[in-house]
Tab-separated table of C-alpha atoms and ligand atoms in Angstrom:
chain	number	residue	atom	x	y	z
A	1	MET	CA	-14.147	-18.450	-2.095
A	2	LYS	CA	-15.391	-15.646	0.682
A	3	ASN	CA	-14.936	-12.280	0.022
A	4	ASN	CA	-13.657	-11.268	3.869
A	5	ILE	CA	-12.595	-7.922	5.617
A	6	ILE	CA	-10.785	-7.452	8.244
A	7	ILE	CA	-10.248	-4.531	10.403
A	8	GLY	CA	-7.110	-3.848	12.762
A	9	GLY	CA	-3.771	-4.348	11.079
A	10	GLY	CA	-2.743	-5.159	14.515
A	11	PHE	CA	-0.674	-8.372	15.545
A	12	TYR	CA	-3.937	-10.504	14.917
A	13	GLY	CA	-5.644	-8.359	12.013
A	14	LEU	CA	-2.127	-9.469	9.642
A	15	TYR	CA	-2.109	-13.009	11.481
A	16	ILE	CA	-6.253	-13.745	10.690
A	17	ALA	CA	-5.252	-12.093	7.358
A	18	GLU	CA	-2.562	-13.967	5.988
A	19	TYR	CA	-4.542	-17.380	6.960
A	20	LEU	CA	-7.658	-16.337	5.142
A	21	ALA	CA	-5.646	-15.061	2.174
A	22	LYS	CA	-3.849	-18.926	1.937
A	23	LYS	CA	-6.786	-20.700	2.344
A	24	GLY	CA	-7.540	-18.823	-1.022
A	25	HIS	CA	-10.002	-16.020	-0.109
A	26	ALA	CA	-10.093	-12.820	-0.940
A	27	VAL	CA	-9.193	-10.164	2.015
A	28	HIS	CA	-9.317	-7.320	2.159
A	29	LEU	CA	-7.671	-5.152	5.629
A	30	PHE	CA	-8.506	-1.821	6.743
A	31	ASP	CA	-6.627	-0.267	9.326
A	32	GLU	CA	-7.275	3.824	10.816
A	33	ALA	CA	-4.133	4.215	11.872
A	34	LEU	CA	-1.259	5.366	8.120
A	35	ASP	CA	0.666	2.245	9.456
A	36	PHE	CA	0.417	-1.164	11.228
A	37	MET	CA	0.721	-2.564	14.277
A	38	GLN	CA	1.594	0.331	15.723
A	39	ARG	CA	-1.708	0.481	18.676
A	40	ALA	CA	-1.818	-2.430	21.456
A	41	SER	CA	0.576	-5.147	19.125
A	42	PHE	CA	4.024	-2.314	19.925
A	43	ASN	CA	2.409	-0.831	23.681
A	44	ASN	CA	3.437	-3.236	25.217
A	45	GLN	CA	5.816	-4.941	27.074
A	46	ALA	CA	7.409	-7.752	24.606
A	47	ARG	CA	7.122	-10.517	26.665
A	48	VAL	CA	6.593	-14.139	25.061
A	49	HIS	CA	4.902	-15.484	28.240
A	50	ASN	CA	5.602	-18.954	28.863
A	51	GLY	CA	4.055	-19.473	31.646
A	52	TYR	CA	5.505	-18.363	34.569
A	53	HIS	CA	3.608	-15.068	34.569
A	54	TYR	CA	-0.082	-16.923	35.621
A	55	PRO	CA	0.732	-18.851	39.069
A	56	ARG	CA	-3.082	-18.158	39.424
A	57	SER	CA	-4.488	-19.307	36.628
A	58	THR	CA	-3.088	-22.632	35.359
A	59	LEU	CA	-4.475	-23.357	32.370
A	60	THR	CA	-3.599	-20.255	31.134
A	61	ALA	CA	0.535	-21.070	32.470
A	62	LEU	CA	-0.239	-24.414	30.394
A	63	ARG	CA	-1.626	-22.809	27.279
A	64	SER	CA	1.431	-20.765	27.010
A	65	ARG	CA	3.498	-23.148	27.033
A	66	ILE	CA	2.031	-24.670	24.264
A	67	SER	CA	2.436	-22.018	22.390
A	68	TYR	CA	5.824	-20.443	23.277
A	69	PRO	CA	8.055	-23.165	21.565
A	70	VAL	CA	5.761	-22.547	17.905
A	71	PHE	CA	6.402	-19.122	18.231
A	72	LEU	CA	9.237	-19.259	18.664
A	73	LYS	CA	9.853	-21.270	16.047
A	74	GLU	CA	7.359	-18.683	13.463
A	75	PHE	CA	8.768	-15.735	14.430
A	76	LYS	CA	12.498	-16.907	15.048
A	77	ASP	CA	13.367	-13.598	13.073
A	78	SER	CA	11.349	-11.833	15.326
A	79	VAL	CA	12.964	-12.302	18.528
A	80	TYR	CA	15.654	-11.303	21.155
A	81	LEU	CA	17.186	-13.470	23.405
A	82	ASP	CA	20.255	-11.719	24.446
A	83	PHE	CA	19.490	-11.694	28.015
A	84	LYS	CA	19.190	-13.292	31.163
A	85	LYS	CA	15.471	-13.827	32.080
A	86	TYR	CA	14.692	-13.947	36.058
A	87	TYR	CA	11.702	-13.737	38.575
A	88	MET	CA	11.346	-13.542	42.018
A	89	VAL	CA	9.120	-13.696	44.955
A	90	GLY	CA	8.508	-10.460	46.402
A	91	GLN	CA	7.029	-9.847	50.407
A	92	PRO	CA	5.289	-9.538	52.351
A	93	LEU	CA	2.935	-8.571	49.749
A	94	GLY	CA	3.142	-11.262	46.843
A	95	LYS	CA	0.446	-13.767	46.709
A	96	ILE	CA	2.695	-16.823	46.881
A	97	SER	CA	5.605	-17.540	48.066
A	98	ALA	CA	9.161	-19.214	46.859
A	99	TYR	CA	8.052	-22.926	47.981
A	100	GLN	CA	4.562	-22.159	46.026
A	101	PHE	CA	6.016	-20.505	42.919
A	102	GLU	CA	8.872	-23.202	42.667
A	103	GLN	CA	6.197	-26.226	42.435
A	104	PHE	CA	4.207	-23.823	40.228
A	105	CYS	CA	7.186	-24.077	37.438
A	106	LYS	CA	7.064	-27.542	38.107
A	107	ARG	CA	3.759	-28.356	37.457
A	108	ILE	CA	3.655	-26.320	34.340
A	109	LYS	CA	7.276	-27.776	33.961
A	110	ALA	CA	8.842	-24.671	33.158
A	111	PRO	CA	12.524	-25.013	33.538
A	112	CYS	CA	13.109	-22.603	36.254
A	113	LYS	CA	16.804	-22.723	38.546
A	114	ALA	CA	17.745	-20.977	41.631
A	115	ALA	CA	19.159	-17.640	40.157
A	116	SER	CA	23.376	-17.467	41.105
A	117	PRO	CA	24.252	-15.481	44.206
A	118	GLU	CA	25.915	-12.469	42.506
A	119	ILE	CA	22.165	-12.065	41.783
A	120	TRP	CA	20.761	-12.371	45.416
A	121	ASP	CA	23.463	-8.517	44.903
A	122	TYR	CA	21.028	-6.696	43.654
A	123	VAL	CA	18.582	-6.881	45.346
A	124	ASP	CA	16.648	-6.078	49.171
A	125	ARG	CA	16.332	-9.914	50.977
A	126	ARG	CA	13.853	-7.888	53.035
A	127	TYR	CA	11.638	-8.057	50.330
A	128	ILE	CA	12.526	-10.908	48.502
A	129	SER	CA	12.367	-14.481	49.549
A	130	GLY	CA	13.235	-16.644	46.045
A	131	ILE	CA	15.134	-15.861	42.753
A	132	TYR	CA	15.338	-17.997	39.643
A	133	GLU	CA	16.435	-18.114	36.317
A	134	THR	CA	13.578	-19.284	33.576
A	135	GLU	CA	13.412	-19.506	29.963
A	136	GLU	CA	11.880	-16.835	27.916
A	137	VAL	CA	12.237	-14.058	25.228
A	138	ALA	CA	10.639	-11.095	24.004
A	139	PHE	CA	10.091	-10.205	20.895
A	140	ASP	CA	10.871	-7.123	18.570
A	141	ALA	CA	7.714	-5.345	17.710
A	142	VAL	CA	9.089	-3.699	14.627
A	143	LYS	CA	10.624	-6.987	13.305
A	144	LEU	CA	7.130	-8.607	13.907
A	145	LYS	CA	5.332	-6.325	12.076
A	146	ASN	CA	7.420	-5.911	8.904
A	147	THR	CA	7.277	-10.244	8.629
A	148	MET	CA	4.022	-10.277	8.928
A	149	LEU	CA	3.111	-7.054	6.052
A	150	ILE	CA	5.775	-9.935	4.024
A	151	ARG	CA	3.839	-12.211	4.830
A	152	ALA	CA	0.442	-10.932	4.016
A	153	LEU	CA	1.614	-9.186	1.099
A	154	ASN	CA	2.768	-12.546	-0.288
A	155	ALA	CA	-0.328	-13.744	0.528
A	156	GLY	CA	-2.645	-12.028	-1.721
A	157	VAL	CA	-4.423	-9.568	0.953
A	158	ILE	CA	-4.907	-5.937	0.034
A	159	LEU	CA	-3.732	-3.561	2.448
A	160	ASN	CA	-5.517	-0.621	3.170
A	161	ASN	CA	-3.890	1.668	5.944
A	162	GLY	CA	-5.296	5.299	6.524
A	163	THR	CA	-8.681	3.733	6.222
A	164	LYS	CA	-10.804	3.999	9.487
A	165	VAL	CA	-14.084	1.114	10.006
A	166	ASN	CA	-17.003	2.986	11.171
A	167	ARG	CA	-19.638	0.497	10.897
A	168	ILE	CA	-21.098	-2.523	9.268
A	169	GLU	CA	-24.697	-3.735	7.949
A	170	LYS	CA	-26.735	-7.178	7.541
A	171	LEU	CA	-27.818	-6.900	4.466
A	172	SER	CA	-31.200	-9.399	3.546
A	173	CYS	CA	-29.258	-11.236	0.927
A	174	GLY	CA	-26.620	-12.062	3.698
A	175	LYS	CA	-23.794	-10.530	2.492
A	176	ILE	CA	-22.374	-8.249	5.101
A	177	ASN	CA	-22.080	-4.387	3.892
A	178	VAL	CA	-19.046	-2.140	5.642
A	179	PHE	CA	-18.953	1.147	5.716
A	180	SER	CA	-14.947	2.985	5.410
A	181	GLU	CA	-13.741	6.220	5.413
A	182	SER	CA	-10.196	7.026	4.480
A	183	ILE	CA	-7.988	9.519	6.419
A	184	ASP	CA	-8.945	12.279	3.245
A	185	GLY	CA	-12.123	12.037	4.230
A	186	GLU	CA	-13.851	9.743	1.444
A	187	ALA	CA	-16.072	7.202	2.408
A	188	MET	CA	-16.366	3.601	0.957
A	189	VAL	CA	-19.187	0.826	0.924
A	190	TYR	CA	-17.487	-2.695	0.443
A	191	THR	CA	-20.544	-5.831	0.037
A	192	VAL	CA	-18.533	-8.976	1.763
A	193	ASP	CA	-19.762	-12.401	3.282
A	194	GLN	CA	-17.502	-11.919	6.194
A	195	VAL	CA	-15.435	-9.466	8.390
A	196	PHE	CA	-13.204	-10.094	11.213
A	197	ASN	CA	-13.758	-7.404	13.837
A	198	CYS	CA	-9.933	-7.058	15.288
A	199	THR	CA	-9.796	-4.144	16.750
A	200	TYR	CA	-8.593	-4.046	20.419
A	201	SER	CA	-10.052	-2.004	22.456
A	202	ASN	CA	-12.114	-0.222	19.839
A	203	ILE	CA	-14.296	-3.996	18.532
A	204	ASN	CA	-17.408	-2.523	21.045
A	205	GLN	CA	-17.070	1.562	18.956
A	206	ILE	CA	-18.276	-0.905	15.944
A	207	ASN	CA	-20.957	-2.882	17.867
A	208	LEU	CA	-22.100	0.308	19.332
A	209	ASN	CA	-22.209	2.038	15.875
A	210	SER	CA	-23.878	-0.509	14.110
A	211	SER	CA	-27.136	-1.427	16.683
A	212	ILE	CA	-24.714	-4.275	18.056
A	213	GLU	CA	-25.082	-5.005	21.028
A	214	VAL	CA	-21.576	-4.600	23.105
A	215	ILE	CA	-19.119	-6.769	24.690
A	216	PRO	CA	-18.599	-6.354	28.058
A	217	LEU	CA	-14.795	-5.866	28.060
A	218	ARG	CA	-12.491	-4.066	30.580
A	219	HIS	CA	-10.578	-1.341	29.542
A	220	GLU	CA	-7.368	-0.142	31.608
A	221	LEU	CA	-5.042	2.919	30.005
A	222	THR	CA	-1.936	1.992	30.939
A	223	GLU	CA	1.358	3.061	31.493
A	224	MET	CA	4.478	1.736	30.665
A	225	CYS	CA	7.889	3.164	31.066
A	226	LEU	CA	10.508	3.566	28.358
A	227	VAL	CA	14.805	3.649	30.749
A	228	LYS	CA	18.056	3.236	30.288
A	229	LEU	CA	18.755	0.464	32.729
A	230	PRO	CA	22.441	0.978	34.696
A	231	THR	CA	25.261	-1.153	32.987
A	232	GLU	CA	26.079	-4.160	34.783
A	233	ILE	CA	21.834	-4.952	34.826
A	234	GLU	CA	22.208	-4.413	30.542
A	235	LYS	CA	21.345	-7.653	29.743
A	236	LEU	CA	19.233	-8.876	32.641
A	237	SER	CA	15.498	-8.612	33.043
A	238	PHE	CA	13.452	-9.196	36.494
A	239	THR	CA	9.411	-10.111	37.110
A	240	VAL	CA	8.542	-9.527	41.084
A	241	MET	CA	6.851	-12.405	41.911
A	242	CYS	CA	3.112	-12.467	42.753
A	243	GLY	CA	0.886	-8.819	43.417
A	244	PRO	CA	2.035	-5.128	42.983
A	245	PHE	CA	5.551	-5.318	42.286
A	246	PHE	CA	7.340	-3.935	39.250
A	247	SER	CA	9.034	-5.678	35.110
A	248	ILE	CA	11.335	-4.918	33.424
A	249	MET	CA	11.408	-6.761	30.055
A	250	PRO	CA	13.704	-5.636	27.258
A	251	PHE	CA	12.324	-4.079	24.305
A	252	PRO	CA	14.277	-5.106	22.028
A	253	SER	CA	13.070	-2.327	18.902
A	254	THR	CA	14.916	0.089	20.661
A	255	LYS	CA	17.337	0.003	23.535
A	256	PHE	CA	15.623	0.430	25.835
A	257	SER	CA	13.980	-1.561	28.454
A	258	THR	CA	10.309	-0.902	29.419
A	259	PHE	CA	9.677	-0.914	33.245
A	260	SER	CA	6.110	-1.527	34.350
A	261	HIS	CA	4.098	-1.612	37.283
A	262	VAL	CA	1.190	-4.012	38.353
A	263	ARG	CA	-0.220	-0.500	40.883
A	264	TYR	CA	1.576	2.043	38.625
A	265	THR	CA	1.015	1.145	35.100
A	266	PRO	CA	-2.922	1.331	35.329
A	267	HIS	CA	-4.310	4.674	35.850
A	268	PHE	CA	-7.189	4.477	35.442
A	269	ASP	CA	-10.070	1.904	34.074
A	270	TRP	CA	-13.423	1.449	32.452
A	271	ASN	CA	-15.853	-1.321	31.374
A	272	ASP	CA	-18.383	-1.636	28.244
A	273	ARG	CA	-21.480	-2.865	29.572
A	274	LYS	CA	-24.762	-3.327	27.409
A	275	ASN	CA	-26.741	-0.996	27.569
A	276	GLU	CA	-24.232	1.369	28.624
A	277	PRO	CA	-22.666	4.444	27.226
A	278	ILE	CA	-18.925	3.572	26.415
A	279	TYR	CA	-15.654	5.356	26.374
A	280	SER	CA	-13.561	5.977	23.573
A	281	SER	CA	-10.677	3.971	24.013
A	282	ASN	CA	-8.738	6.475	21.580
A	283	LYS	CA	-10.159	9.417	22.761
A	284	VAL	CA	-8.451	8.475	26.125
A	285	LEU	CA	-5.156	8.657	24.190
A	286	GLU	CA	-5.741	12.081	23.399
A	287	ASP	CA	-5.030	13.471	26.517
A	288	ASN	CA	-2.101	14.229	28.559
A	289	HIS	CA	-1.160	12.164	31.076
A	290	PRO	CA	1.280	12.868	33.866
A	291	THR	CA	3.612	10.072	34.238
A	292	ASN	CA	3.774	7.672	37.121
A	293	TRP	CA	7.281	6.707	36.658
A	294	ARG	CA	8.266	8.433	39.722
A	295	ARG	CA	6.260	6.665	41.483
A	296	MET	CA	7.496	3.104	39.472
A	297	VAL	CA	11.296	3.985	40.364
A	298	ASN	CA	10.637	4.474	43.742
A	299	ASP	CA	8.806	1.593	44.373
A	300	GLY	CA	11.408	-0.751	42.681
A	301	THR	CA	14.069	0.659	44.033
A	302	ARG	CA	12.598	-0.542	47.476
A	303	TYR	CA	13.424	-4.218	46.106
A	304	MET	CA	16.434	-3.463	43.772
A	305	PRO	CA	18.105	-0.260	45.024
A	306	ILE	CA	20.180	-1.015	41.989
A	307	LEU	CA	17.173	0.776	39.932
A	308	LYS	CA	17.381	4.301	41.082
A	309	GLY	CA	19.767	4.461	38.087
A	310	CYS	CA	17.826	3.770	35.283
A	311	LYS	CA	17.618	6.596	32.571
A	312	TYR	CA	13.676	7.660	31.940
A	313	GLN	CA	13.230	7.961	27.810
A	314	THR	CA	9.683	8.144	27.478
A	315	SER	CA	6.688	6.106	28.202
A	316	LEU	CA	4.424	4.257	26.023
A	317	TRP	CA	0.595	4.815	26.554
A	318	GLU	CA	-2.026	2.305	26.007
A	319	THR	CA	-5.025	0.968	26.374
A	320	LYS	CA	-5.453	-2.289	27.391
A	321	THR	CA	-8.830	-4.421	27.701
A	322	ILE	CA	-8.915	-7.420	28.978
A	323	LEU	CA	-12.157	-10.086	30.033
A	324	PRO	CA	-14.266	-8.060	32.846
A	325	ALA	CA	-12.886	-12.174	34.457
A	326	SER	CA	-9.170	-11.569	33.896
A	327	ASP	CA	-9.737	-9.118	36.205
A	328	ARG	CA	-9.263	-11.471	38.743
A	329	ASP	CA	-7.438	-14.129	37.838
A	330	ASP	CA	-4.952	-12.604	35.584
A	331	SER	CA	-5.756	-15.437	32.914
A	332	ARG	CA	-5.699	-13.981	29.990
A	333	PRO	CA	-8.327	-16.351	27.516
A	334	ILE	CA	-9.907	-15.304	24.015
A	335	LEU	CA	-12.360	-13.381	22.976
A	336	PHE	CA	-14.018	-15.171	20.251
A	337	LYS	CA	-17.189	-14.364	19.330
A	338	SER	CA	-18.159	-16.253	15.858
A	339	ASN	CA	-21.200	-15.246	14.050
A	340	TYR	CA	-22.231	-12.224	16.190
A	341	VAL	CA	-25.532	-10.670	16.273
A	342	ILE	CA	-24.979	-11.229	12.617
A	343	LYS	CA	-24.466	-14.094	10.761
A	344	GLY	CA	-20.561	-13.801	8.525
A	345	TYR	CA	-20.063	-11.125	11.805
A	346	HIS	CA	-17.018	-12.244	13.781
A	347	CYS	CA	-14.879	-10.421	16.968
A	348	VAL	CA	-11.544	-11.779	17.738
A	349	MET	CA	-9.557	-10.770	20.238
A	350	GLY	CA	-6.607	-12.149	21.934
A	351	GLY	CA	-4.941	-11.212	25.595
A	352	LYS	CA	-1.437	-11.828	24.896
A	353	ILE	CA	0.286	-12.321	21.182
A	354	ASP	CA	0.428	-16.046	21.438
A	355	ASN	CA	-2.772	-16.215	21.679
A	356	ILE	CA	-3.150	-16.023	18.393
A	357	TYR	CA	-2.390	-19.989	17.726
A	358	ASP	CA	-6.332	-20.719	19.726
A	359	VAL	CA	-7.391	-18.161	17.641
A	360	ILE	CA	-7.084	-20.339	14.655
A	361	ASN	CA	-8.173	-23.051	16.374
A	362	MET	CA	-11.875	-21.784	16.052
A	363	ILE	CA	-12.075	-20.516	13.120
A	364	LYS	CA	-10.768	-24.368	11.987
A	365	LYS	CA	-13.508	-25.505	14.560
A	366	TYR	CA	-16.005	-23.249	13.117
A	367	GLU	CA	-15.428	-23.407	10.104
A	368	LEU	CA	-14.900	-19.693	9.116
A	369	ASP	CA	-12.257	-20.743	6.751
A	370	ARG	CA	-14.038	-22.979	4.410
B	401	FAD	C1	0.591	-2.269	28.259
B	401	FAD	C2	0.444	-3.805	27.588
B	401	FAD	C3	0.815	-4.753	27.764
B	401	FAD	C4	1.554	-6.052	27.055
B	401	FAD	N1	2.241	-6.672	27.133
B	401	FAD	C5	2.216	-7.973	26.065
B	401	FAD	C6	3.816	-8.746	26.784
B	401	FAD	O1	3.816	-8.764	27.391
B	401	FAD	N2	3.301	-9.972	25.744
B	401	FAD	C7	2.192	-10.286	25.190
B	401	FAD	O2	2.165	-11.288	24.666
B	401	FAD	N3	1.043	-9.647	25.140
B	401	FAD	C8	0.618	-8.632	25.905
B	401	FAD	N4	-0.146	-7.633	25.664
B	401	FAD	C9	-0.993	-8.179	25.190
B	401	FAD	C10	-0.654	-7.623	23.181
B	401	FAD	O3	-0.457	-6.232	23.465
B	401	FAD	C11	-2.334	-7.657	22.423
B	401	FAD	O4	-2.936	-8.859	22.751
B	401	FAD	C12	-2.337	-7.531	20.542
B	401	FAD	O5	-0.948	-7.124	20.319
B	401	FAD	C13	-3.585	-7.694	20.513
B	401	FAD	O6	-3.313	-7.488	19.689
B	401	FAD	P1	-4.249	-6.731	17.976
B	401	FAD	O7	-3.548	-7.320	16.990
B	401	FAD	O8	-5.669	-7.717	18.776
B	401	FAD	O9	-5.101	-5.441	18.724
B	401	FAD	P2	-3.914	-3.791	17.995
B	401	FAD	O10	-2.458	-4.097	17.797
B	401	FAD	O11	-4.425	-2.882	19.310
B	401	FAD	O12	-4.379	-3.436	16.868
B	401	FAD	C14	-6.029	-3.711	16.900
B	401	FAD	C15	-5.702	-2.709	15.228
B	401	FAD	O13	-7.330	-2.148	15.252
B	401	FAD	C16	-6.925	-0.514	14.493
B	401	FAD	N5	-8.336	0.062	14.670
B	401	FAD	C17	-8.811	0.501	15.765
B	401	FAD	N6	-10.420	0.445	15.281
B	401	FAD	C18	-10.452	0.899	13.902
B	401	FAD	C19	-11.761	1.297	13.065
B	401	FAD	N7	-12.364	1.465	13.533
B	401	FAD	N8	-11.053	1.239	11.393
B	401	FAD	C20	-9.956	0.025	11.344
B	401	FAD	N9	-8.731	-0.089	12.406
B	401	FAD	C21	-9.031	0.037	12.996
B	401	FAD	C22	-5.734	-0.093	15.186
B	401	FAD	O14	-5.751	1.045	14.421
B	401	FAD	C23	-4.614	-0.733	15.356
B	401	FAD	O15	-3.773	-0.988	14.481
B	401	FAD	C24	0.074	-5.779	26.164
B	401	FAD	C25	-1.139	-5.224	26.005
B	401	FAD	C26	-1.163	-3.831	27.036
B	401	FAD	C27	-1.816	-2.888	26.289
């Protein structure tokens, strides 16, 4: 049996914690926030990806096709099905044509049929060249959190909220010291066999504090608007592919939908690079940023005039972290650095929720669960 510390109580940290505990290991999980799954695992578009989104990365599309039914089965109580999902092909700025999108869906064997004529009434045909009814669902981040907390506790994971991990240190005996600090300032040191850094946008903050080389990562400050849709399209969801377009998805833990835009959801970006100072993703979120809502809806209305009836509620702000290569082809591979600089220290990040299955496969492959 190994003693493990998981840093980060997002979906990834909780899932890995439960997995290791069920294998018979001792697992403590720390999250700096007072509640779990409050960061990227909440502030996202809630799409359970079924491949459609990735015509520029067939590998990511195919991986999504494999994990989609697995996720739906495992989290059937946390997914929301009560809406119709349409993918549309935008023009003239689109990177693919309607024909190419159809061929792509065939290639990845994703269900895709021409939308019924009344859906065309919502769009300006000058800017949309194809509309397809597809199969994709949304997850409810609050239900997912509650499910994962129960599962982790049942497996014997010790959950510590309001506890920040500042740094780790390798000991000559092969174990690792983990230095934490509770919200009321109490400092603690834990000595364990294995540490998983699942802090997503903060992975390099811990590396830097521990004098461990930073991992090249790219971050964006993102804004997802929460809106009330006009009644006629309340139970519909639209994603315009593939370029500087927009997407509307139900956000099931509220009665609203997210409205995101490829051009206006990211406000600015930055990179963590080796041997350079890094910005704190937490600090970026502390500042006030003016909303891009007007820009998003003004552009969206050109494609779908009905969107002018959207009622803005609020915005979800988050740091989105991806591998630098993903910026080019929009792929979403996982980051999995086992025994990173220190034996027993593993840095893990998934670009989307369902990548968790790839992470578990890597844990098995490297026998980190032994
Ligand atoms: C705008 C946006 C849209 C997205 N849309 C989708 C989508 O539609 N579908 C999809 O599948 N994926 C989407 N994603 C990606 C998805 O949100 C992430 O892949 C996933 O949530 C990552 O989970 P995580 O547990 O690694 O990170 P997080 O949920 O961010 O968890 C990290 C945890 O670490 C904690 N933490 C940080 N630093 C410390 C520290 N020093 N000590 C202790 N705790 C710490 C944080 O409090 C946090 O709880 C989106 C992401 C963003 C930002």
